[in-house]
XYZ file of C-alpha atoms in Angstrom:
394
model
C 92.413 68.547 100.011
C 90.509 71.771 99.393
C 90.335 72.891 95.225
C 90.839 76.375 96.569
C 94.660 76.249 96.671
C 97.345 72.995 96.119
C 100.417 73.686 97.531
C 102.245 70.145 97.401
C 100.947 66.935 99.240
C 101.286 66.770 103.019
C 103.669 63.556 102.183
C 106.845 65.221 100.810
C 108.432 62.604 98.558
C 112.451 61.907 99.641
C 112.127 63.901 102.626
C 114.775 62.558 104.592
C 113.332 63.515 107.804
C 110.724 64.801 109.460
C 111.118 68.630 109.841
C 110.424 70.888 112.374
C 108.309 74.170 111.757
C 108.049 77.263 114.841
C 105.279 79.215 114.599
C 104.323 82.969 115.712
C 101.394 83.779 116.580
C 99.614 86.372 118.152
C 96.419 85.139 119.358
C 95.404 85.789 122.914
C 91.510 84.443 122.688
C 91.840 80.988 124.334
C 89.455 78.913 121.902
C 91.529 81.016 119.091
C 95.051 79.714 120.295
C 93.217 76.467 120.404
C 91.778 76.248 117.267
C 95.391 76.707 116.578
C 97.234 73.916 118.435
C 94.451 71.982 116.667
C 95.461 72.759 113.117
C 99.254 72.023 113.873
C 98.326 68.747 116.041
C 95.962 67.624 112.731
C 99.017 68.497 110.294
C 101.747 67.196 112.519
C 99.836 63.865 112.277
C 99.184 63.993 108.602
C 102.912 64.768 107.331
C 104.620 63.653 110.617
C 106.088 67.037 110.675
C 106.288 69.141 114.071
C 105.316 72.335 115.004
C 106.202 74.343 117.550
C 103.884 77.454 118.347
C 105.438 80.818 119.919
C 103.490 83.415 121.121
C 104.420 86.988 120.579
C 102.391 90.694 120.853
C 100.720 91.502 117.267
C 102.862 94.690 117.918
C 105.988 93.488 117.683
C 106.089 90.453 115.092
C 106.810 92.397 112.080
C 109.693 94.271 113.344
C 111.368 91.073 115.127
C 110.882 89.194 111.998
C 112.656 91.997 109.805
C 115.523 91.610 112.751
C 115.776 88.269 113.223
C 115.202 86.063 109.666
C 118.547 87.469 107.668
C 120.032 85.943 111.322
C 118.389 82.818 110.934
C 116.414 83.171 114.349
C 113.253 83.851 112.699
C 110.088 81.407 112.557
C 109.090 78.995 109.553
C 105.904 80.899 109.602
C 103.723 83.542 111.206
C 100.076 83.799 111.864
C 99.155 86.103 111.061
C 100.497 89.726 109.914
C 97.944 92.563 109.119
C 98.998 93.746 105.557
C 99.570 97.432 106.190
C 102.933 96.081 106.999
C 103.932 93.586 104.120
C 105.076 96.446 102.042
C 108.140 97.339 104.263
C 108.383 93.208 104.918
C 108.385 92.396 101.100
C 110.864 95.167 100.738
C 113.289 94.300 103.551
C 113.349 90.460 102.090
C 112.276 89.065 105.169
C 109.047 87.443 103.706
C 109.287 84.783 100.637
C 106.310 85.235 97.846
C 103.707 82.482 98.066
C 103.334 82.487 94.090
C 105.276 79.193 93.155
C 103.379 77.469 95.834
C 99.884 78.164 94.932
C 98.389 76.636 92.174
C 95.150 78.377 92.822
C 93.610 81.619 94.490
C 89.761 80.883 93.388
C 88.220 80.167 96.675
C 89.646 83.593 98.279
C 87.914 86.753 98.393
C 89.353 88.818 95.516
C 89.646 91.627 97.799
C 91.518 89.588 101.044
C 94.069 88.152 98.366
C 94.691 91.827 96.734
C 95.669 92.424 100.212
C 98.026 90.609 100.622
C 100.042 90.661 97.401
C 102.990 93.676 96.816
C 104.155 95.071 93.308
C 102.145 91.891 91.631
C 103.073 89.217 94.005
C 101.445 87.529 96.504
C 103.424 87.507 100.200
C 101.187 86.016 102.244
C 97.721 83.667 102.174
C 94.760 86.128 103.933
C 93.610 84.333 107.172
C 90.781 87.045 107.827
C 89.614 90.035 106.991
C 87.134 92.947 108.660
C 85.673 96.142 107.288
C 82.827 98.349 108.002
C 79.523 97.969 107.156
C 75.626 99.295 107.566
C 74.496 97.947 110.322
C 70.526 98.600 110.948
C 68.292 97.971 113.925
C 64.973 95.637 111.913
C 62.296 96.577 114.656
C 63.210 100.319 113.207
C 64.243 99.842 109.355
C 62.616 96.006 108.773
C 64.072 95.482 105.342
C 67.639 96.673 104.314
C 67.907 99.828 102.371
C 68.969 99.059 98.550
C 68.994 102.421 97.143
C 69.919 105.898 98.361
C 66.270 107.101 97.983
C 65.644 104.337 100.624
C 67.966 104.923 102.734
C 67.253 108.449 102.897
C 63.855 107.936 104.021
C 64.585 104.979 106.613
C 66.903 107.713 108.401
C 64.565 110.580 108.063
C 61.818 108.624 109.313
C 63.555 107.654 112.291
C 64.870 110.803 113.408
C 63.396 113.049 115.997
C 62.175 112.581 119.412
C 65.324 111.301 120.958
C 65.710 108.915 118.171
C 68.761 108.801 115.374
C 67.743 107.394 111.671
C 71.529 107.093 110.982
C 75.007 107.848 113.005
C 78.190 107.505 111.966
C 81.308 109.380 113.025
C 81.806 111.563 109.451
C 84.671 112.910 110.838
C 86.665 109.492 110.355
C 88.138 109.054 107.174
C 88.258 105.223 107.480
C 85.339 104.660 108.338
C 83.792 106.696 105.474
C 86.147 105.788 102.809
C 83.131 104.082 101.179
C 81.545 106.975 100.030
C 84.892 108.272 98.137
C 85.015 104.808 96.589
C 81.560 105.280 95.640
C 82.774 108.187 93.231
C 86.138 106.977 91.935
C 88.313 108.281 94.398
C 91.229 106.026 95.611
C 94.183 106.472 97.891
C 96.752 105.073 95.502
C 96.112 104.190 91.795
C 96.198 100.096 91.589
C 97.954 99.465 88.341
C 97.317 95.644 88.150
C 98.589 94.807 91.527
C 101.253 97.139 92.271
C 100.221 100.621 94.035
C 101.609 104.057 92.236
C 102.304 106.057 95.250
C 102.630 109.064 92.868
C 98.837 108.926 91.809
C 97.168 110.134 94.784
C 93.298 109.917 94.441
C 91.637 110.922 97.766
C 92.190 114.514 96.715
C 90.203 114.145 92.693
C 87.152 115.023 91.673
C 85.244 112.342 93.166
C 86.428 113.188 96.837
C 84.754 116.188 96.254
C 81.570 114.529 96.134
C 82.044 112.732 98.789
C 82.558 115.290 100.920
C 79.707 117.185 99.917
C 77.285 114.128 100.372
C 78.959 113.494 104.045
C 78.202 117.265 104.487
C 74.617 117.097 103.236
C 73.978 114.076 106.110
C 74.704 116.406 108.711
C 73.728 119.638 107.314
C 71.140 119.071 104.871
C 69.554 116.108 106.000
C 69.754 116.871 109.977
C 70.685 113.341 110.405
C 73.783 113.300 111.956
C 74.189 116.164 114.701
C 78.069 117.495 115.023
C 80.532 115.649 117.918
C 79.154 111.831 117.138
C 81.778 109.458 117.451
C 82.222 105.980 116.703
C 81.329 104.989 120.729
C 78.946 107.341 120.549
C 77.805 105.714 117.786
C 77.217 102.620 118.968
C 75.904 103.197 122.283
C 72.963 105.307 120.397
C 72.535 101.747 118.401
C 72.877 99.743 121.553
C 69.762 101.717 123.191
C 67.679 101.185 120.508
C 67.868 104.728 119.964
C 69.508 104.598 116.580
C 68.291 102.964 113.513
C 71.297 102.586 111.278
C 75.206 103.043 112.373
C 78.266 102.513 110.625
C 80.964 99.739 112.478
C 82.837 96.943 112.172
C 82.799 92.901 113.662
C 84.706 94.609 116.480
C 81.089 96.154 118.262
C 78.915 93.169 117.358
C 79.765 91.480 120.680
C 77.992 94.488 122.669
C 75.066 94.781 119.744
C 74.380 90.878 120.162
C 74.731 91.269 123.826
C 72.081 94.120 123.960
C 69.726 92.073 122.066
C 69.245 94.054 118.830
C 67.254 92.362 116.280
C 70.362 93.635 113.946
C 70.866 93.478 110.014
C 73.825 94.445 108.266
C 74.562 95.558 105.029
C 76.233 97.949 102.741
C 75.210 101.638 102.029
C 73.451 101.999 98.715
C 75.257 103.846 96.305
C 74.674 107.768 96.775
C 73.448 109.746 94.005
C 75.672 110.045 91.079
C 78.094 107.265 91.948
C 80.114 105.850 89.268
C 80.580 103.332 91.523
C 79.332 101.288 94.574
C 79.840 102.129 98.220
C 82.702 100.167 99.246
C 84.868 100.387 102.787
C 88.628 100.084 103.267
C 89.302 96.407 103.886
C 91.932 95.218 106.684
C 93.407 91.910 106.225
C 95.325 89.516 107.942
C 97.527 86.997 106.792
C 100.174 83.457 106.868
C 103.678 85.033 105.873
C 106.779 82.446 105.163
C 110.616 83.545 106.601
C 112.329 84.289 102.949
C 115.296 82.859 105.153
C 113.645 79.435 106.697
C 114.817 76.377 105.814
C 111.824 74.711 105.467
C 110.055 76.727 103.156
C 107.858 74.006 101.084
C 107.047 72.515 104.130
C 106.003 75.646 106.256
C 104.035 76.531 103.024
C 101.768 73.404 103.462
C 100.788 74.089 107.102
C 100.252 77.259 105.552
C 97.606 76.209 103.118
C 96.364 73.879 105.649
C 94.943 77.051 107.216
C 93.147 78.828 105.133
C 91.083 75.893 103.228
C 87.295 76.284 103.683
C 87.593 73.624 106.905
C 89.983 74.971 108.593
C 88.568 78.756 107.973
C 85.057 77.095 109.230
C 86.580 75.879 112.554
C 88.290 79.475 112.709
C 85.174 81.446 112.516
C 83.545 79.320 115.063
C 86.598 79.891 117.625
C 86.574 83.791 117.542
C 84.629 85.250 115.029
C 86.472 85.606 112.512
C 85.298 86.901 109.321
C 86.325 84.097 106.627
C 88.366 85.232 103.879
C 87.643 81.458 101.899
C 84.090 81.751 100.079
C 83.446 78.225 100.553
C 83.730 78.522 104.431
C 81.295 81.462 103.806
C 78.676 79.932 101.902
C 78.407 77.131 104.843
C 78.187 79.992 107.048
C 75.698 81.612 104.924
C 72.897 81.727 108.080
C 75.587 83.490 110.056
C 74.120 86.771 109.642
C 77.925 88.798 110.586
C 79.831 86.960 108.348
C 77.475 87.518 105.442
C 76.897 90.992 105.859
C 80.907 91.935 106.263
C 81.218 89.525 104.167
C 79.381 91.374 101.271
C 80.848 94.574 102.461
C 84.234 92.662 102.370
C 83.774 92.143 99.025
C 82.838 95.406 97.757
C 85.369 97.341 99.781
C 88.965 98.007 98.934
C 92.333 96.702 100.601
C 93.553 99.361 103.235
C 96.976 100.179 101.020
C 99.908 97.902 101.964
C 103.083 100.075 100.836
C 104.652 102.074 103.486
C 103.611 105.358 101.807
C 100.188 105.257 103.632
C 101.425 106.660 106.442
C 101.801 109.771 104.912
C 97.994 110.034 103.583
C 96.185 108.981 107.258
C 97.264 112.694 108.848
C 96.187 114.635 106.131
C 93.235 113.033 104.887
C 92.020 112.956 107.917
C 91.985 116.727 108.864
C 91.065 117.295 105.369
C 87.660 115.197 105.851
C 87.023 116.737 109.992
C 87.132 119.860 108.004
C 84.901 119.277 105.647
C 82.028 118.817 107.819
C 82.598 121.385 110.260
C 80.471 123.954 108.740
C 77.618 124.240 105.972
C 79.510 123.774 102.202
C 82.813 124.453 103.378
C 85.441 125.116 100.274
C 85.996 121.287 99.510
C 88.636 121.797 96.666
C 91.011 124.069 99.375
C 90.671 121.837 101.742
C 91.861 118.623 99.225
C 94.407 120.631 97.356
C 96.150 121.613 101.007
C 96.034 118.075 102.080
C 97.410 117.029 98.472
C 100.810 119.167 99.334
C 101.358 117.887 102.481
C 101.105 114.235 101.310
C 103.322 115.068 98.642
C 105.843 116.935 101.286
C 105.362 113.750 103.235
C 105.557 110.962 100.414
C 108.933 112.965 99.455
């Protein structure tokens, strides 16, 4: 069995019986749903338990699962739930915490397992996870840009004629949360595992940086011309017209298929960072019914999926960007997973309380604004987005 985590051995001394586990899932790639069968075919035969895999929309599992558990209709398990929603699932009691079953988290990604925990404890063991990342064209920018100096002149150099040194929609708070990382900024303050929704961070002195340096890209630098949008984006990238974009695993398909000679890393820290660039992180994870009766049980086919194997497998199926660092060090001449993998694990989780929908709105007019025009007035812009978040949190 894998060091990374020990939940209990597959044979469950006294068990009186074999039990039977049900399973959501949401998977709709066919070598995905699969892999899956797979997994529970493999356990099934190890522990002699069955499992019984339902199908359901993504959209709809967390919302069913808050109806149906405290009914006792509810699944054993579910693979997997994005963690933007365990906040309101730890808080309605429909999902048990994982701590008592996990010996040890060592073999995660520190940043896929932050994800998934909620006021200190963990709800759920990360499956996946995806960010964004730098992702440069090598016949344009042969060796990956390590400092901002660098990057600077791998842009400027390819820009003109037609041709785009760097795009990236700046307009998109997401997708340019690095840069406020990059200068302590934060959405909510992280006090050892639990989020304080009443320290709000995207609107402090380090946002203001990062605005002005996302304003200087376009403005300053001429490098990124007003309107770009992600697609836009990408379909510079997939011409060969642009040298550097910013996206996620989701566009690799079309970049592979157009036959970029592609790198991808992270953006060097810009001047005066205190810290590094580092993107919002979206995970995805195995949650146990708080109301199943086979808890201990469901918890070992839960572990079964995320050890460096089974993660291996996983990737190979769809994609997926391991979230188990022993999966990713086999996979370390699989250029995607270790460059979102790095970026993975420099980013931050994308907030899992229920708060964050009042900051997405906001922020996100706050940071079109703030590249609309030459030096804009950053601090009115942050301090009007501040009330409303407030307005909204109350």
């Amino acid at each position: 069995m894998n060091k990374m985590l020990v939940v209990l051995s597959l044979a469950l001394a006294g068990q009186a019986s074999a039990a039977t586990l049900t399973v959501w899932n949401h998977f709709t790639d066919a070598a995905e749903v699969a892999w899956l069968r797979a997994q529970a075919d493999a356990y099934a035969k190890a522990s002699g338990n069955k499992v019984t895999i339902v199908s359901l929309p993504l959209d709809q599992m967390a919302d069913k699962l808050i109806n149906s558990a405290p009914k006792g209709q509810g699944p054993d398990l579910v693979v997997t739930l994005p963690q933007d929603r365990l906040g309101q699932l730890a808080a309605s009691g429909a999902v048990e915490p994982m701590d008592r079953y996990v010996v040890s988290k060592a073999d995660l990604d520190r940043a896929a397992v932050q994800a998934m925990t909620y006021r200190g404890k963990l709800f759920g063991l990360p499956m996946f996870a995806e960010s964004v990342a730098l992702i440069y064209n090598k016949n344009l920018v042969p060796t990956a840009p390590t400092t901002w100096n660098e990057f600077l002149s791998a842009a400027q150099k390819n820009t003109g004629n037609g041709r785009f040194g760097f795009l990236v929609d700046l307009s998109n708070a997401y997708t340019n949360y690095g840069f406020f990382n990059a200068y302590g900024s934060y959405i909510f303050k992280n006090n050892g595992g639990t989020l304080n929704v009443g320290d709000v961070g995207i609107t402090n002195a380090g946002a203001l940086k990062a605005l002005s340096v996302m304003n200087d890209l376009r403005y300053k630098y001429k490098l990124v011309p007003e309107g770009v949008s992600n697609d836009a984006a990408k379909s510079a990238f997939v011409d060969g017209r642009a040298a550097m974009i910013v996206t996620g695993p989701w566009d690799m398909g079309d970049i592979k298929k157009a036959g970029i000679n592609y790198g991808i890393t992270t953006i060097p820290a810009p001047p005066g960072a205190t810290s590094k660039w580092g993107p919002l992180v979206g995970v995805q994870g195995v949650v146990l019914n708080a109301y199943g009766k086979n808890k201990s049980v469901a918890a070992q086919f839960a572990q079964a999926l995320v050890t460096s194997s089974a993660q291996l497998s996983f990737n190979r199926a769809g994609g997926r960007i391991p979230v188990n660092l022993a999966a990713r060090t086999q996979l370390k001449n699989d250029p995607i997973v270790t460059g979102f993998g790095k970026a993975i694990s420099a980013g931050t989780p994308m907030p899992n309380v229920p708060e964050m929908g009042a900051i997405w709105g906001p922020w996100g007019s706050a940071v079109a604004q703030s590249v609309q025009k030459p030096g804009p007035n950053y601090a009115s812009i942050l301090a009007a987005a501040l009330k409303e978040i407030k307005g909204n949190i109350r």
